[in-house]
mmCIF file of C-alpha atoms in Angstrom:
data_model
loop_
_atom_site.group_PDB
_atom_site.id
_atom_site.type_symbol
_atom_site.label_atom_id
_atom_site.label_comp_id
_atom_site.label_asym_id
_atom_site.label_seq_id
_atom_site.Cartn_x
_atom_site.Cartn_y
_atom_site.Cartn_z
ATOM 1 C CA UNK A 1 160.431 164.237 94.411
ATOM 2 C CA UNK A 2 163.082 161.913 96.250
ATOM 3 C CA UNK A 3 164.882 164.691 97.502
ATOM 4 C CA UNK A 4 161.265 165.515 99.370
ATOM 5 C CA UNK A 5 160.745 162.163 100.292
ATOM 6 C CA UNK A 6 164.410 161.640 101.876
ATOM 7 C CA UNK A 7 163.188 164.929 103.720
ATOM 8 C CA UNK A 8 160.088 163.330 105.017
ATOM 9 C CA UNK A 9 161.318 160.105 105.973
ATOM 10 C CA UNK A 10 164.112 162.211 108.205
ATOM 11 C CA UNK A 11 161.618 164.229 110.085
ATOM 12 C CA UNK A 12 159.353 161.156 110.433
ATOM 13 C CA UNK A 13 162.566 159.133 112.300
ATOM 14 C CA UNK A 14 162.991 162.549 114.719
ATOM 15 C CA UNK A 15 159.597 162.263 115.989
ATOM 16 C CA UNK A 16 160.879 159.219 117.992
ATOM 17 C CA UNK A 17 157.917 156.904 116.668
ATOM 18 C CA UNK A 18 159.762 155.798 113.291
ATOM 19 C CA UNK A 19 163.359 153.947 112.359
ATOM 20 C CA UNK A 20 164.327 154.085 109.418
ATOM 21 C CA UNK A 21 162.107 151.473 107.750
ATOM 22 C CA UNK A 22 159.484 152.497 109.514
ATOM 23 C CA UNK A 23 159.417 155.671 107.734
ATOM 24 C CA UNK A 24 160.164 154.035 104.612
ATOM 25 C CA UNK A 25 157.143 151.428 104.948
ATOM 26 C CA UNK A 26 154.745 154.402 105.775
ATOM 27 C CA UNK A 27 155.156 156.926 102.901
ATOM 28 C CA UNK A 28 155.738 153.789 100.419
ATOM 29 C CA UNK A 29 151.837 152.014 101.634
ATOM 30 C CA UNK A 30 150.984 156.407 101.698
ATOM 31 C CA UNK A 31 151.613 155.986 98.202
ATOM 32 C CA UNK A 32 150.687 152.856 96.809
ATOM 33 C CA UNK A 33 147.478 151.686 99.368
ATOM 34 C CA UNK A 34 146.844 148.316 100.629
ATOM 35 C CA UNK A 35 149.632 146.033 99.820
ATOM 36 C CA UNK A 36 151.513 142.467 100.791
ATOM 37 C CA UNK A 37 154.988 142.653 102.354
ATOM 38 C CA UNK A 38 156.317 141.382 99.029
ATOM 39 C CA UNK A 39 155.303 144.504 97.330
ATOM 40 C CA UNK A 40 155.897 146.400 100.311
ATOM 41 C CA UNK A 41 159.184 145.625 100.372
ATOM 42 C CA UNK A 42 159.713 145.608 96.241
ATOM 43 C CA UNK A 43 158.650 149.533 96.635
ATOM 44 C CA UNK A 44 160.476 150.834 99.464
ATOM 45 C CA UNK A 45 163.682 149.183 99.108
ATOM 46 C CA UNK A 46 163.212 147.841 102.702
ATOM 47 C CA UNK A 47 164.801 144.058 103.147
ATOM 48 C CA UNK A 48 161.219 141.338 103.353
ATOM 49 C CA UNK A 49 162.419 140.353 107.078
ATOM 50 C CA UNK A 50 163.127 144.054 108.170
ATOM 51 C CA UNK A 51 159.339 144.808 106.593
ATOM 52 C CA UNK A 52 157.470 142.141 108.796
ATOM 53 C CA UNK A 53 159.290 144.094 111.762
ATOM 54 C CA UNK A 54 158.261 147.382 110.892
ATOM 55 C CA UNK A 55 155.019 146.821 109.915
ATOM 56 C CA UNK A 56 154.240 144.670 113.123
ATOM 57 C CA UNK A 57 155.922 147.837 115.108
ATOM 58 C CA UNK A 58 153.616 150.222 112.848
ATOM 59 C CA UNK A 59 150.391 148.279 113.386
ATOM 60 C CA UNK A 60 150.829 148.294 117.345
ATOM 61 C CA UNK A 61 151.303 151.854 117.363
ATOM 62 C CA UNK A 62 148.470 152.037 115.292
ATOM 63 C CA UNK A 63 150.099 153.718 112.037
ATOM 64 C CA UNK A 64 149.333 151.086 110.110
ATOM 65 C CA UNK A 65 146.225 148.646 109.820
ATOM 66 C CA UNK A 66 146.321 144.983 108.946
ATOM 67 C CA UNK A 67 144.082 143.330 106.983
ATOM 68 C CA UNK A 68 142.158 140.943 109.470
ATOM 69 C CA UNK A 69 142.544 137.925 107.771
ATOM 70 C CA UNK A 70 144.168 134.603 109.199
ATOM 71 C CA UNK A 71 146.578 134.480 106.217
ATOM 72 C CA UNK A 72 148.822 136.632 104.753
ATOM 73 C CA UNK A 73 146.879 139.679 105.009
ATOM 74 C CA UNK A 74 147.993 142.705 103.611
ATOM 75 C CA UNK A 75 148.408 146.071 104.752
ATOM 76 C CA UNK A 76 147.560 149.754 104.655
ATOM 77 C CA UNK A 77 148.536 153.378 106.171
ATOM 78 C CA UNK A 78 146.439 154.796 108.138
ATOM 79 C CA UNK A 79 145.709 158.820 106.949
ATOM 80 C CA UNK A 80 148.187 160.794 108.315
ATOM 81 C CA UNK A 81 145.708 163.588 109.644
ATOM 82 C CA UNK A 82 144.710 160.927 112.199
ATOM 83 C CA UNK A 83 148.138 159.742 113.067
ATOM 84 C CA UNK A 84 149.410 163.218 113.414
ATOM 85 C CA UNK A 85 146.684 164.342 115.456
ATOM 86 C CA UNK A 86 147.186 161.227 118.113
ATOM 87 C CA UNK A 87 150.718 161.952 118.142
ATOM 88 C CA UNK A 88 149.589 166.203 118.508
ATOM 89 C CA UNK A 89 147.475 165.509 121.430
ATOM 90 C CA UNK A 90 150.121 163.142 123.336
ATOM 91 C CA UNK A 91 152.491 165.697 123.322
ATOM 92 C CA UNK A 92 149.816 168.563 124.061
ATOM 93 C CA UNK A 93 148.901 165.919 127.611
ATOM 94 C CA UNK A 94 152.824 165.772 128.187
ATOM 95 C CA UNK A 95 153.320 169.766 127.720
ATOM 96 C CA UNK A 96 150.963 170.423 129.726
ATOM 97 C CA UNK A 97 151.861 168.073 132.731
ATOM 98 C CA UNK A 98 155.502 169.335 132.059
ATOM 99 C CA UNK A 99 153.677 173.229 132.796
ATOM 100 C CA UNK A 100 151.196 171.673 135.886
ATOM 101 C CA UNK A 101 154.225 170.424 137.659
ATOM 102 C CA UNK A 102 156.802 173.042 136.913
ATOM 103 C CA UNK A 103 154.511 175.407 139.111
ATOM 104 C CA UNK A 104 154.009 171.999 141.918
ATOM 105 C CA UNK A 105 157.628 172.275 142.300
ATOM 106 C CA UNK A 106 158.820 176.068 142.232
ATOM 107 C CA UNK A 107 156.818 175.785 145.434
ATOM 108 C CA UNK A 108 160.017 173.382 146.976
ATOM 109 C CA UNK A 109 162.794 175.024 148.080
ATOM 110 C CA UNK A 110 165.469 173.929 145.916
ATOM 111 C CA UNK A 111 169.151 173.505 147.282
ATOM 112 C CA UNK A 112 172.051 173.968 144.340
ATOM 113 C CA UNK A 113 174.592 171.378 145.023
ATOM 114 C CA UNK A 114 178.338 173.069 146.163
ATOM 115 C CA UNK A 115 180.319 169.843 145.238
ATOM 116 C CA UNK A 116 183.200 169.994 142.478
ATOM 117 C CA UNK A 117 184.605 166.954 141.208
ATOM 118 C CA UNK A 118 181.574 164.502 142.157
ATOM 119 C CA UNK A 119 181.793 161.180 140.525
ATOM 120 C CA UNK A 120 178.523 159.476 140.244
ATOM 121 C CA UNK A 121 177.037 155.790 138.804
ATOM 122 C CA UNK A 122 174.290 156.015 136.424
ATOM 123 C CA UNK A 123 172.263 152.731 135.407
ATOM 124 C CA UNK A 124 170.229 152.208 132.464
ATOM 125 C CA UNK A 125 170.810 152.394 128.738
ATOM 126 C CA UNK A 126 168.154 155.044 128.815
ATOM 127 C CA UNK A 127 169.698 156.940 131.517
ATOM 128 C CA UNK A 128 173.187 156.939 130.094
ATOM 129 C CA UNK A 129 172.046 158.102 126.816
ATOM 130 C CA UNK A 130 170.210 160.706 128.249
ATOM 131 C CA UNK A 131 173.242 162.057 130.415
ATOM 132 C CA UNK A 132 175.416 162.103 127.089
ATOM 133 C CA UNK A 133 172.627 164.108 125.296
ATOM 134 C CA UNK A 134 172.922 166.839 127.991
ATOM 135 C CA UNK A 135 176.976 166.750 127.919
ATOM 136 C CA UNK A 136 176.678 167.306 124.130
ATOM 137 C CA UNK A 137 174.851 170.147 124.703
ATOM 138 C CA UNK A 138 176.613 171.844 127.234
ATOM 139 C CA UNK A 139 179.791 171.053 125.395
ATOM 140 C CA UNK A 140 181.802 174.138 123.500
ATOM 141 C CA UNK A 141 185.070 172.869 122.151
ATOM 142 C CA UNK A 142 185.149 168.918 121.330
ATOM 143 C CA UNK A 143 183.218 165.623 122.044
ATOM 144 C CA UNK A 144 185.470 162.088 121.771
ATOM 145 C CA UNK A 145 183.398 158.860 122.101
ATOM 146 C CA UNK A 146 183.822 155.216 121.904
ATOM 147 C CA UNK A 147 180.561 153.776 120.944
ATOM 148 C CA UNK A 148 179.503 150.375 122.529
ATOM 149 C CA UNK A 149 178.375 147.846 120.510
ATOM 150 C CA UNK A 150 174.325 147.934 121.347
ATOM 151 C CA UNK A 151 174.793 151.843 120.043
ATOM 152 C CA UNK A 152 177.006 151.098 117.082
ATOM 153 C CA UNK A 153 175.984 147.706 115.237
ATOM 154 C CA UNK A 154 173.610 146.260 114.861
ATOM 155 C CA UNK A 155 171.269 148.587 116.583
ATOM 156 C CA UNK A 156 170.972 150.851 114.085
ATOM 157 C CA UNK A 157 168.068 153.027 115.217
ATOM 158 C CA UNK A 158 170.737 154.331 118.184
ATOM 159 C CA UNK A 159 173.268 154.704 115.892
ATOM 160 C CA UNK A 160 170.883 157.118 113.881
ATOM 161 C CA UNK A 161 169.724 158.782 117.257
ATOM 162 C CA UNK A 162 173.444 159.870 118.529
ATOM 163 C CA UNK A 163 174.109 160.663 114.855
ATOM 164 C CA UNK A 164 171.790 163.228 114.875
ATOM 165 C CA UNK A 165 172.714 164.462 118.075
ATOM 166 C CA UNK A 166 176.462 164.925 116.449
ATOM 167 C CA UNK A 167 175.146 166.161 113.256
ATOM 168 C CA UNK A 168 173.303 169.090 115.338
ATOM 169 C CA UNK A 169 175.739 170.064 116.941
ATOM 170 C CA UNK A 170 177.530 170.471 114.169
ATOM 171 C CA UNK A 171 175.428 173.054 112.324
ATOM 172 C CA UNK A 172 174.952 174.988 115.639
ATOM 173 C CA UNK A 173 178.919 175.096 116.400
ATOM 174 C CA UNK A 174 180.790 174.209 112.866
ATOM 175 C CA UNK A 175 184.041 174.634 115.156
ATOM 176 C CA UNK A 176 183.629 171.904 117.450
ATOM 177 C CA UNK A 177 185.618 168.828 117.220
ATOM 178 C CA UNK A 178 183.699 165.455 117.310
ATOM 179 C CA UNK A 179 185.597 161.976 116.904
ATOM 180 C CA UNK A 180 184.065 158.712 117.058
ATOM 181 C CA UNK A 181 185.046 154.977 117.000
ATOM 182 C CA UNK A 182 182.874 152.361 116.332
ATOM 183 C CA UNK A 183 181.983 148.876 115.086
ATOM 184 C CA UNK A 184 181.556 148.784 111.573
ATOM 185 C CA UNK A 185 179.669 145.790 109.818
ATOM 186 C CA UNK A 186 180.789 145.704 105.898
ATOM 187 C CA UNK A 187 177.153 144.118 105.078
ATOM 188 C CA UNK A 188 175.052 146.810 106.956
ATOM 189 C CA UNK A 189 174.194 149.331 104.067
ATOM 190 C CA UNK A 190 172.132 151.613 106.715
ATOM 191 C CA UNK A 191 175.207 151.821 109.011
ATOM 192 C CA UNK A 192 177.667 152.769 106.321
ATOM 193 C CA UNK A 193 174.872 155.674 105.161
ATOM 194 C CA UNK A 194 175.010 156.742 108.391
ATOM 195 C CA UNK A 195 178.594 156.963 108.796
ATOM 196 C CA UNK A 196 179.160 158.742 105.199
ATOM 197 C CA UNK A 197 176.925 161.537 106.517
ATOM 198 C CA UNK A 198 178.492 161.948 109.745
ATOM 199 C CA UNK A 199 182.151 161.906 107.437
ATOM 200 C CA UNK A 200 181.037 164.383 105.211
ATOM 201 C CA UNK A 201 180.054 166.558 108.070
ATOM 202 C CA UNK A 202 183.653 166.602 108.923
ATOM 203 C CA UNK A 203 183.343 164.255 111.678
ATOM 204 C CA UNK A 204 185.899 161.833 112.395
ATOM 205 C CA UNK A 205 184.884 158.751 112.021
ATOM 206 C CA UNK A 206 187.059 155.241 113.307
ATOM 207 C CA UNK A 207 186.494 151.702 112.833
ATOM 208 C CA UNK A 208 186.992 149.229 115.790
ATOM 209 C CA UNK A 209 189.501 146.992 115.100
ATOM 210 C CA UNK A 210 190.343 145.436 118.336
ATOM 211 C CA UNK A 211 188.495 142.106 117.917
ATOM 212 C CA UNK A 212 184.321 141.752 117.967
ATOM 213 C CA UNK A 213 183.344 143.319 121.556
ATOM 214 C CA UNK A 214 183.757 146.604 123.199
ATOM 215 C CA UNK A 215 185.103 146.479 126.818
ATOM 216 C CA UNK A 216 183.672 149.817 127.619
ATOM 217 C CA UNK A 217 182.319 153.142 126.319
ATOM 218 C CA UNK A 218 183.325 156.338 126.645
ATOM 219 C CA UNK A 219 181.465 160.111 126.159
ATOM 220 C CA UNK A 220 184.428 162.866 126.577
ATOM 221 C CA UNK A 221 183.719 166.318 126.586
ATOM 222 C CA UNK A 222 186.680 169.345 127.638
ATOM 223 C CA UNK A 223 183.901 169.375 130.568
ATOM 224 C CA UNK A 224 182.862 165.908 131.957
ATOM 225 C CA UNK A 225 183.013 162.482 130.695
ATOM 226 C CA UNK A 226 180.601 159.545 130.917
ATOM 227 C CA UNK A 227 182.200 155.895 131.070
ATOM 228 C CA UNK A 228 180.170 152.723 130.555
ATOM 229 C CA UNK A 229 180.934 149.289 130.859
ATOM 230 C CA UNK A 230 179.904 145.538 129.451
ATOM 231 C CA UNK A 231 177.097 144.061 131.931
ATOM 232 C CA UNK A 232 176.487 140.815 130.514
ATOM 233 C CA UNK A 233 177.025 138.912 127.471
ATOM 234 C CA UNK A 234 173.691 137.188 126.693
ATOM 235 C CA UNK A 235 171.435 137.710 124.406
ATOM 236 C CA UNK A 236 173.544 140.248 123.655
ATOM 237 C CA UNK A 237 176.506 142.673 124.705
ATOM 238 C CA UNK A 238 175.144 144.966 126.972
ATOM 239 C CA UNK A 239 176.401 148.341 128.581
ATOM 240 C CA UNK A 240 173.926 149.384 131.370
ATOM 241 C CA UNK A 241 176.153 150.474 134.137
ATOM 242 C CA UNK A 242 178.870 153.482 134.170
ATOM 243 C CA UNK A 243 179.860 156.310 136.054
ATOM 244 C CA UNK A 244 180.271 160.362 135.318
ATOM 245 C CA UNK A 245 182.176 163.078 136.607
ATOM 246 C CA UNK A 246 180.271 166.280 137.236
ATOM 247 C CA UNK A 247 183.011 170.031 137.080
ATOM 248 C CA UNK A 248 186.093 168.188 135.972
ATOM 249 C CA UNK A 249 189.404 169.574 135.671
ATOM 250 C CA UNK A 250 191.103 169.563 133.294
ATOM 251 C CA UNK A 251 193.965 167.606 134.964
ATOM 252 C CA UNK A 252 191.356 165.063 136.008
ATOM 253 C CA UNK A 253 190.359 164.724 132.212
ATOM 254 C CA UNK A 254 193.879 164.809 130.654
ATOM 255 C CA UNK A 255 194.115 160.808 131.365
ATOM 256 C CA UNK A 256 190.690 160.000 129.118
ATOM 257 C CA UNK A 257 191.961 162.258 126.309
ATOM 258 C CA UNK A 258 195.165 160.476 126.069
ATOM 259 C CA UNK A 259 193.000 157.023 126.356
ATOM 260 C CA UNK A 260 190.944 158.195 123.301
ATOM 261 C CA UNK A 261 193.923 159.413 121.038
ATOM 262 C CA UNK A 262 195.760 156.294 121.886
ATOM 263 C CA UNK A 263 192.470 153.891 120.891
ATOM 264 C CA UNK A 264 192.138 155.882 117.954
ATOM 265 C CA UNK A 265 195.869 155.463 116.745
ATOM 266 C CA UNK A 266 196.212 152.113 117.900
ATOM 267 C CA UNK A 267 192.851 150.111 117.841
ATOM 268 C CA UNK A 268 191.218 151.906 115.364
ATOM 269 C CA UNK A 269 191.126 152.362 111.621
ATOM 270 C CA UNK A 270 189.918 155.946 110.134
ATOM 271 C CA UNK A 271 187.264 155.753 108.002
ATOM 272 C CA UNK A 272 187.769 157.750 104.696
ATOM 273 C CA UNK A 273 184.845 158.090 101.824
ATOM 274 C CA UNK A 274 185.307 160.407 98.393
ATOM 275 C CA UNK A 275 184.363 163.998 99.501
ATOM 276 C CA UNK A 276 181.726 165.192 97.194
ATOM 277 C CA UNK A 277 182.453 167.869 95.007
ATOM 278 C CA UNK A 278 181.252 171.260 96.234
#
């Protein structure tokens, strides 16, 4: 039964619409009906601050009612054949504007760039994750990154995002080489989950050393690489502006390789866990 629910809760953060305690919350007020945030969070394990998050999150979105009393009201899941079928017919609207202007714009005559080497800014966290997601797929041989902080602690939700990312590629190409270095935060249990999976999916795994902020990011691939860099400082570190390289050589990537090694070695500490016994 908790190998099912694990499963659930998994396929419920994919969707897009659920972190990790959102998931959580869900199946846990699924299971035991209308309930206070106390025994909310008694039942799924969820920290009492990280529930009044999720369940305001869940209630916007509609997943979740709340009782409409002025205090502490309590709160229940709203039947999934209703949730689903919002969540069905969103997609069904965006597939079929995704069909409506694939036809609009066969009809413009389309002009396939003949530039090598282009080097090009990209703003927007969005954006920048976005561009990665593509690399990563277009990838064959080996990915190196150096996570930012807003992607590595404490927003966990990214964290679990790229991790999946890494984690499919994995299964669809067990050859290809991934190593990562990120900030690590001793107290975050969800992080260190996160990074044990990604370690016992042979991915290389480092821990920033090199004081409490990131300088810059980087997404290496043997074909491209994506660069970010710290914007601003307040409210929080943030990495909304960097640059890519579209058909690099491999002379032209040499320098970023030796960058990453050299970060690993030297401001980085690999993370080890027990491998589990096949």
């Amino acid at each position: 039964m908790e190998d099912q629910f694990r499963s659930i809760n998994k396929n419920l953060q994919k969707l897009g619409s659920f972190t990790v305690n959102d998931s959580r919350i869900y199946t846990t007020l699924l299971m035991i009906g209308l309930s206070s945030p106390a025994k909310i969070s008694e039942k799924s394990q969820v920290d009492r601050a990280r529930v009044y998050d999720s369940l305001k999150r869940l209630v916007k979105r509609d997943i979740v009612e709340e009782e409409p009393v002025p205090r502490a009201p309590r709160y229940r899941a709203i039947p999934p054949e209703k949730v689903f079928g919002q969540i069905r017919n969103r997609l069904k609207n965006k597939i079929k504007l995704a069909e409506n202007l694939e036809k609009q714009l066969k009809n413009i005559k389309y002009v396939k760039p003949t530039e090598n080497n282009s080097v090009w800014s990209i703003q927007g966290e969005g954006k920048i994750r976005k561009q990665f997601k593509q690399f990563l797929e277009d990838a064959e041989k080996y990915c190196m990154i150096i996570l930012t902080l807003d992607n590595s602690a404490p927003s966990i939700r990214e964290l679990e995002n790229i991790a999946d990312l890494l984690l499919e590629k994995r299964r669809t190409n067990p050859s290809f080489s991934i190593r990562v270095a990120m900030k690590i935060l001793k107290e975050s249990r969800e992080q260190r989950g996160i990074i044990n999976q990604l370690f016992h999916s042979n991915i290389e795994v480092y821990r920033w050393n090199a004081g409490s902020i990131l300088p810059f990011g980087l997404y290496l691939t043997e074909k491209t690489f994506i660069q970010t860099f710290l914007s601003n400082m307040t409210p929080k570190p943030n990495y909304a502006y960097g640059i890519f390289m579209e058909n690099a050589s491999d002379e032209q990537l040499i320098g970023f390789q030796h960058m990453c090694l050299w970060v690993y070695s030297h401001l980085c500490q690999k993370v080890m866990f027990k491998k589990k016994e096949q």
